[in-house]
Amino acid sequence: MSDVDSRCRLVLILPEGEDLSARAAMLEGALKGGDVASVILPQYGLDEGQFQKHAEVLVPIVQQAGAAALLSGDTRVAGRAKADGIHVTGGVEALGEAVEKFTPKLIVGGGNATDRHKALEIGEVQPDYIFFGKIGGDIKPGADPKKLALAEWWASMVEIPCIVLGGTDPQSALAVAEAGAEFVALDKAVFADPAGAPQVVAAVNALLDEKASRFGE
C-alpha cells in the first residue's frame, strides 16, 4: 500500500462560473498539481441544459487525470455525462433515495451532518462517504473546529469514509488529516487564484506526504 493510499487525500470542489472554457482550464491546471482523489462539480445556478454542457466537458477532464467526477445537482445529468458519482447536498432522505437508486453503479455520498445524531442517521443509509461541511462554507482560513471534532469521532467509530471541508488556507488540510479523515475537500484554498492552483495542489500533497502519512491507518 502506497503512502497516498494510507493518508488523507485531496478532493477538489470546482467553484461556480458560467464561462466553461475558463472553468475547464482552471480544473485542468489544478489536476496537473498532483494526486487528487475526486472532484465535486456542483450545479450552482446553472439550469439543466447549462449543467449538462459543463458536465460533458468537465467530467472527462477529471477522469483523464485519474480522479472520480462527482456531480452535485441534477442526477439525470450525472448519468448522461457518465460521471463516476453523485454528491447529495440534501438531507438523509434525499441521500437514502440516491443510494437506493444509484448504488453500486455510481459512487453516492454527501450529507449535512451538523451533529453526531445526524451523522449516524446518514451512516444508516450506507453512503459511500459522508461529507462534513457545506459547499461554499470555506469562509475562514482553518477548517470548522466542530466539523473536525465530528470527523475525529466518526473516523474512530465508523468505517464509512469521510470528507471534511478545509478552509481558505491550504495548510488547513493538515488539521483535517490529523482528525483521521480519509479526505480533505478544498475549494477557495486552491481556486482563489486559478493560475496558482497547480502549485497549491502540489504543496498540499507534499504537506500530506510529509506530515500525514501516519494518519488514517
Tab-separated table of N, CA and C in Angstrom, residues 57-147:
chain	number	residue	atom	x	y	z
A	57	VAL	N	-18.014	18.521	-20.606
A	57	VAL	CA	-16.627	18.964	-20.797
A	57	VAL	C	-15.772	18.643	-19.567
A	58	LEU	N	-16.328	18.889	-18.380
A	58	LEU	CA	-15.541	18.798	-17.148
A	58	LEU	C	-15.330	17.360	-16.668
A	59	VAL	N	-16.343	16.522	-16.811
A	59	VAL	CA	-16.220	15.133	-16.315
A	59	VAL	C	-15.035	14.406	-16.963
A	60	PRO	N	-14.873	14.460	-18.304
A	60	PRO	CA	-13.717	13.773	-18.895
A	60	PRO	C	-12.373	14.320	-18.428
A	61	ILE	N	-12.307	15.625	-18.156
A	61	ILE	CA	-11.052	16.217	-17.665
A	61	ILE	C	-10.668	15.579	-16.337
A	62	VAL	N	-11.665	15.437	-15.463
A	62	VAL	CA	-11.427	14.819	-14.150
A	62	VAL	C	-10.984	13.372	-14.323
A	63	GLN	N	-11.713	12.639	-15.146
A	63	GLN	CA	-11.437	11.213	-15.311
A	63	GLN	C	-10.091	10.952	-15.973
A	64	GLN	N	-9.722	11.817	-16.926
A	64	GLN	CA	-8.424	11.635	-17.590
A	64	GLN	C	-7.264	11.844	-16.621
A	65	ALA	N	-7.513	12.580	-15.553
A	65	ALA	CA	-6.472	12.801	-14.538
A	65	ALA	C	-6.455	11.676	-13.500
A	66	GLY	N	-7.341	10.705	-13.671
A	66	GLY	CA	-7.381	9.569	-12.748
A	66	GLY	C	-8.190	9.810	-11.490
A	67	ALA	N	-8.990	10.880	-11.488
A	67	ALA	CA	-9.836	11.188	-10.332
A	67	ALA	C	-11.285	10.813	-10.645
A	68	ALA	N	-12.102	10.776	-9.608
A	68	ALA	CA	-13.523	10.477	-9.778
A	68	ALA	C	-14.296	11.783	-9.886
A	69	ALA	N	-15.188	11.862	-10.876
A	69	ALA	CA	-16.022	13.057	-11.065
A	69	ALA	C	-17.357	12.856	-10.361
A	70	LEU	N	-17.623	13.687	-9.358
A	70	LEU	CA	-18.852	13.591	-8.570
A	70	LEU	C	-19.707	14.821	-8.865
A	71	LEU	N	-20.890	14.605	-9.415
A	71	LEU	CA	-21.776	15.726	-9.738
A	71	LEU	C	-22.744	15.983	-8.599
A	72	SER	N	-22.939	17.246	-8.290
A	72	SER	CA	-23.896	17.628	-7.253
A	72	SER	C	-24.974	18.483	-7.906
A	73	GLY	N	-26.176	17.938	-7.991
A	73	GLY	CA	-27.268	18.646	-8.649
A	73	GLY	C	-28.169	17.654	-9.352
A	74	ASP	N	-28.546	17.966	-10.577
A	74	ASP	CA	-29.470	17.142	-11.347
A	74	ASP	C	-28.859	15.760	-11.621
A	75	THR	N	-29.457	14.715	-11.047
A	75	THR	CA	-28.876	13.370	-11.183
A	75	THR	C	-28.976	12.838	-12.608
A	76	ARG	N	-29.930	13.344	-13.385
A	76	ARG	CA	-30.032	12.892	-14.779
A	76	ARG	C	-28.792	13.316	-15.563
A	77	VAL	N	-28.282	14.494	-15.231
A	77	VAL	CA	-27.058	14.981	-15.886
A	77	VAL	C	-25.885	14.061	-15.547
A	78	ALA	N	-25.819	13.608	-14.319
A	78	ALA	CA	-24.730	12.712	-13.896
A	78	ALA	C	-24.714	11.453	-14.756
A	79	GLY	N	-25.889	10.910	-14.995
A	79	GLY	CA	-25.979	9.703	-15.815
A	79	GLY	C	-25.577	9.957	-17.254
A	80	ARG	N	-26.088	11.041	-17.824
A	80	ARG	CA	-25.820	11.331	-19.239
A	80	ARG	C	-24.362	11.716	-19.486
A	81	ALA	N	-23.760	12.374	-18.493
A	81	ALA	CA	-22.366	12.808	-18.655
A	81	ALA	C	-21.368	11.728	-18.238
A	82	LYS	N	-21.905	10.572	-17.841
A	82	LYS	CA	-21.065	9.439	-17.417
A	82	LYS	C	-20.137	9.792	-16.250
A	83	ALA	N	-20.694	10.545	-15.317
A	83	ALA	CA	-19.933	10.868	-14.099
A	83	ALA	C	-19.723	9.598	-13.276
A	84	ASP	N	-18.756	9.660	-12.373
A	84	ASP	CA	-18.480	8.497	-11.517
A	84	ASP	C	-19.413	8.425	-10.321
A	85	GLY	N	-19.982	9.569	-9.959
A	85	GLY	CA	-20.810	9.546	-8.765
A	85	GLY	C	-21.636	10.794	-8.582
A	86	ILE	N	-22.379	10.780	-7.476
A	86	ILE	CA	-23.307	11.857	-7.146
A	86	ILE	C	-23.017	12.325	-5.724
A	87	HIS	N	-22.900	13.631	-5.570
A	87	HIS	CA	-22.735	14.240	-4.248
A	87	HIS	C	-24.071	14.882	-3.871
A	88	VAL	N	-24.686	14.368	-2.812
A	88	VAL	CA	-26.026	14.805	-2.412
A	88	VAL	C	-25.913	15.845	-1.301
A	89	THR	N	-26.494	17.021	-1.530
A	89	THR	CA	-26.416	18.076	-0.518
A	89	THR	C	-27.667	18.132	0.349
A	90	GLY	N	-28.685	17.375	-0.004
A	90	GLY	CA	-29.910	17.360	0.797
A	90	GLY	C	-29.738	16.546	2.061
A	91	GLY	N	-30.835	16.276	2.725
A	91	GLY	CA	-30.792	15.551	3.993
A	91	GLY	C	-30.719	14.047	3.829
A	92	VAL	N	-30.991	13.352	4.926
A	92	VAL	CA	-30.883	11.895	4.974
A	92	VAL	C	-31.804	11.233	3.952
A	93	GLU	N	-33.009	11.763	3.830
A	93	GLU	CA	-33.986	11.157	2.926
A	93	GLU	C	-33.492	11.198	1.476
A	94	ALA	N	-33.009	12.367	1.042
A	94	ALA	CA	-32.508	12.515	-0.326
A	94	ALA	C	-31.305	11.612	-0.572
A	95	LEU	N	-30.435	11.522	0.423
A	95	LEU	CA	-29.251	10.684	0.294
A	95	LEU	C	-29.647	9.212	0.219
A	96	GLY	N	-30.587	8.818	1.079
A	96	GLY	CA	-31.061	7.435	1.089
A	96	GLY	C	-31.675	7.030	-0.244
A	97	GLU	N	-32.449	7.940	-0.817
A	97	GLU	CA	-33.077	7.666	-2.122
A	97	GLU	C	-32.020	7.507	-3.206
A	98	ALA	N	-31.001	8.365	-3.163
A	98	ALA	CA	-29.927	8.290	-4.167
A	98	ALA	C	-29.128	7.000	-4.023
A	99	VAL	N	-28.854	6.603	-2.779
A	99	VAL	CA	-28.124	5.350	-2.533
A	99	VAL	C	-28.915	4.177	-3.109
A	100	GLU	N	-30.216	4.163	-2.819
A	100	GLU	CA	-31.080	3.077	-3.282
A	100	GLU	C	-31.128	3.010	-4.811
A	101	LYS	N	-31.169	4.174	-5.432
A	101	LYS	CA	-31.343	4.242	-6.878
A	101	LYS	C	-30.054	4.008	-7.659
A	102	PHE	N	-28.939	4.518	-7.155
A	102	PHE	CA	-27.720	4.552	-7.975
A	102	PHE	C	-26.586	3.634	-7.516
A	103	THR	N	-26.638	3.136	-6.293
A	103	THR	CA	-25.575	2.232	-5.829
A	103	THR	C	-25.871	0.835	-6.356
A	104	PRO	N	-24.873	0.066	-6.792
A	104	PRO	CA	-23.437	0.348	-6.802
A	104	PRO	C	-22.928	0.931	-8.125
A	105	LYS	N	-23.829	1.254	-9.044
A	105	LYS	CA	-23.380	1.756	-10.349
A	105	LYS	C	-22.569	3.037	-10.198
A	106	LEU	N	-23.020	3.918	-9.317
A	106	LEU	CA	-22.328	5.179	-9.096
A	106	LEU	C	-21.901	5.314	-7.639
A	107	ILE	N	-20.852	6.103	-7.412
A	107	ILE	CA	-20.478	6.491	-6.052
A	107	ILE	C	-21.561	7.452	-5.553
A	108	VAL	N	-22.068	7.225	-4.363
A	108	VAL	CA	-23.084	8.131	-3.812
A	108	VAL	C	-22.677	8.524	-2.394
A	109	GLY	N	-22.566	9.822	-2.152
A	109	GLY	CA	-22.218	10.291	-0.814
A	109	GLY	C	-22.732	11.692	-0.606
A	110	GLY	N	-22.436	12.239	0.561
A	110	GLY	CA	-22.868	13.598	0.874
A	110	GLY	C	-23.228	13.716	2.332
A	111	GLY	N	-24.171	14.593	2.612
A	111	GLY	CA	-24.600	14.746	3.990
A	111	GLY	C	-24.575	16.189	4.440
A	112	ASN	N	-25.435	16.456	5.373
A	112	ASN	CA	-25.463	17.762	6.026
A	112	ASN	C	-25.399	17.529	7.525
A	113	ALA	N	-24.429	16.735	7.918
A	113	ALA	CA	-24.363	16.327	9.323
A	113	ALA	C	-23.817	17.451	10.189
A	114	THR	N	-24.672	17.988	11.041
A	114	THR	CA	-24.237	19.065	11.935
A	114	THR	C	-23.940	18.551	13.339
A	115	ASP	N	-24.335	17.316	13.605
A	115	ASP	CA	-24.055	16.728	14.924
A	115	ASP	C	-23.937	15.210	14.787
A	116	ARG	N	-23.613	14.551	15.895
A	116	ARG	CA	-23.385	13.103	15.862
A	116	ARG	C	-24.651	12.331	15.492
A	117	HIS	N	-25.778	12.774	16.005
A	117	HIS	CA	-27.033	12.080	15.738
A	117	HIS	C	-27.337	12.083	14.236
A	118	LYS	N	-27.201	13.248	13.614
A	118	LYS	CA	-27.472	13.330	12.174
A	118	LYS	C	-26.442	12.525	11.385
A	119	ALA	N	-25.207	12.536	11.839
A	119	ALA	CA	-24.165	11.757	11.159
A	119	ALA	C	-24.510	10.266	11.176
A	120	LEU	N	-24.957	9.782	12.316
A	120	LEU	CA	-25.318	8.362	12.423
A	120	LEU	C	-26.524	8.028	11.554
A	121	GLU	N	-27.479	8.957	11.475
A	121	GLU	CA	-28.633	8.747	10.589
A	121	GLU	C	-28.164	8.618	9.133
A	122	ILE	N	-27.222	9.466	8.763
A	122	ILE	CA	-26.666	9.398	7.414
A	122	ILE	C	-25.948	8.065	7.211
A	123	GLY	N	-25.201	7.657	8.206
A	123	GLY	CA	-24.482	6.380	8.127
A	123	GLY	C	-25.401	5.194	7.918
A	124	GLU	N	-26.604	5.274	8.481
A	124	GLU	CA	-27.547	4.161	8.376
A	124	GLU	C	-27.999	3.898	6.943
A	125	VAL	N	-27.974	4.920	6.079
A	125	VAL	CA	-28.392	4.687	4.691
A	125	VAL	C	-27.228	4.177	3.831
A	126	GLN	N	-26.070	3.988	4.462
A	126	GLN	CA	-24.897	3.365	3.836
A	126	GLN	C	-24.402	4.072	2.563
A	127	PRO	N	-24.109	5.379	2.658
A	127	PRO	CA	-23.492	6.043	1.506
A	127	PRO	C	-22.042	5.583	1.356
A	128	ASP	N	-21.443	5.928	0.229
A	128	ASP	CA	-20.029	5.577	0.020
A	128	ASP	C	-19.107	6.472	0.831
A	129	TYR	N	-19.583	7.664	1.166
A	129	TYR	CA	-18.827	8.559	2.047
A	129	TYR	C	-19.794	9.544	2.685
A	130	ILE	N	-19.347	10.149	3.783
A	130	ILE	CA	-20.109	11.227	4.420
A	130	ILE	C	-19.281	12.499	4.304
A	131	PHE	N	-19.963	13.613	4.104
A	131	PHE	CA	-19.286	14.896	3.914
A	131	PHE	C	-19.566	15.787	5.114
A	132	PHE	N	-18.513	16.247	5.769
A	132	PHE	CA	-18.656	17.184	6.883
A	132	PHE	C	-18.297	18.581	6.386
A	133	GLY	N	-19.286	19.426	6.311
A	133	GLY	CA	-19.095	20.766	5.780
A	133	GLY	C	-20.203	21.077	4.797
A	134	LYS	N	-20.123	22.225	4.191
A	134	LYS	CA	-21.133	22.659	3.239
A	134	LYS	C	-20.419	23.320	2.071
A	135	ILE	N	-20.781	22.953	0.854
A	135	ILE	CA	-20.156	23.566	-0.317
A	135	ILE	C	-20.327	25.083	-0.238
A	136	GLY	N	-19.208	25.785	-0.352
A	136	GLY	CA	-19.244	27.240	-0.213
A	136	GLY	C	-19.036	27.703	1.224
A	137	GLY	N	-18.863	26.757	2.124
A	137	GLY	CA	-18.733	27.094	3.547
A	137	GLY	C	-17.312	27.386	3.999
A	138	ASP	N	-16.370	27.376	3.053
A	138	ASP	CA	-14.967	27.634	3.425
A	138	ASP	C	-14.723	29.148	3.422
A	139	ILE	N	-15.093	29.760	4.540
A	139	ILE	CA	-15.009	31.225	4.628
A	139	ILE	C	-13.922	31.687	5.607
A	140	LYS	N	-13.293	30.751	6.298
A	140	LYS	CA	-12.215	31.094	7.239
A	140	LYS	C	-10.956	30.321	6.846
A	141	PRO	N	-9.797	30.781	7.308
A	141	PRO	CA	-8.555	30.098	6.934
A	141	PRO	C	-8.523	28.621	7.336
A	142	GLY	N	-9.021	28.334	8.535
A	142	GLY	CA	-8.979	26.964	9.020
A	142	GLY	C	-10.279	26.216	8.790
A	143	ALA	N	-10.224	24.888	8.915
A	143	ALA	CA	-11.441	24.079	8.853
A	143	ALA	C	-12.282	24.356	10.092
A	144	ASP	N	-13.575	24.163	9.980
A	144	ASP	CA	-14.505	24.385	11.095
A	144	ASP	C	-14.178	23.414	12.235
A	145	PRO	N	-13.846	23.925	13.440
A	145	PRO	CA	-13.491	23.045	14.556
A	145	PRO	C	-14.573	22.015	14.886
A	146	LYS	N	-15.841	22.400	14.730
A	146	LYS	CA	-16.932	21.450	15.005
A	146	LYS	C	-16.902	20.282	14.030
A	147	LYS	N	-16.615	20.601	12.768
A	147	LYS	CA	-16.552	19.545	11.747
A	147	LYS	C	-15.329	18.656	11.982
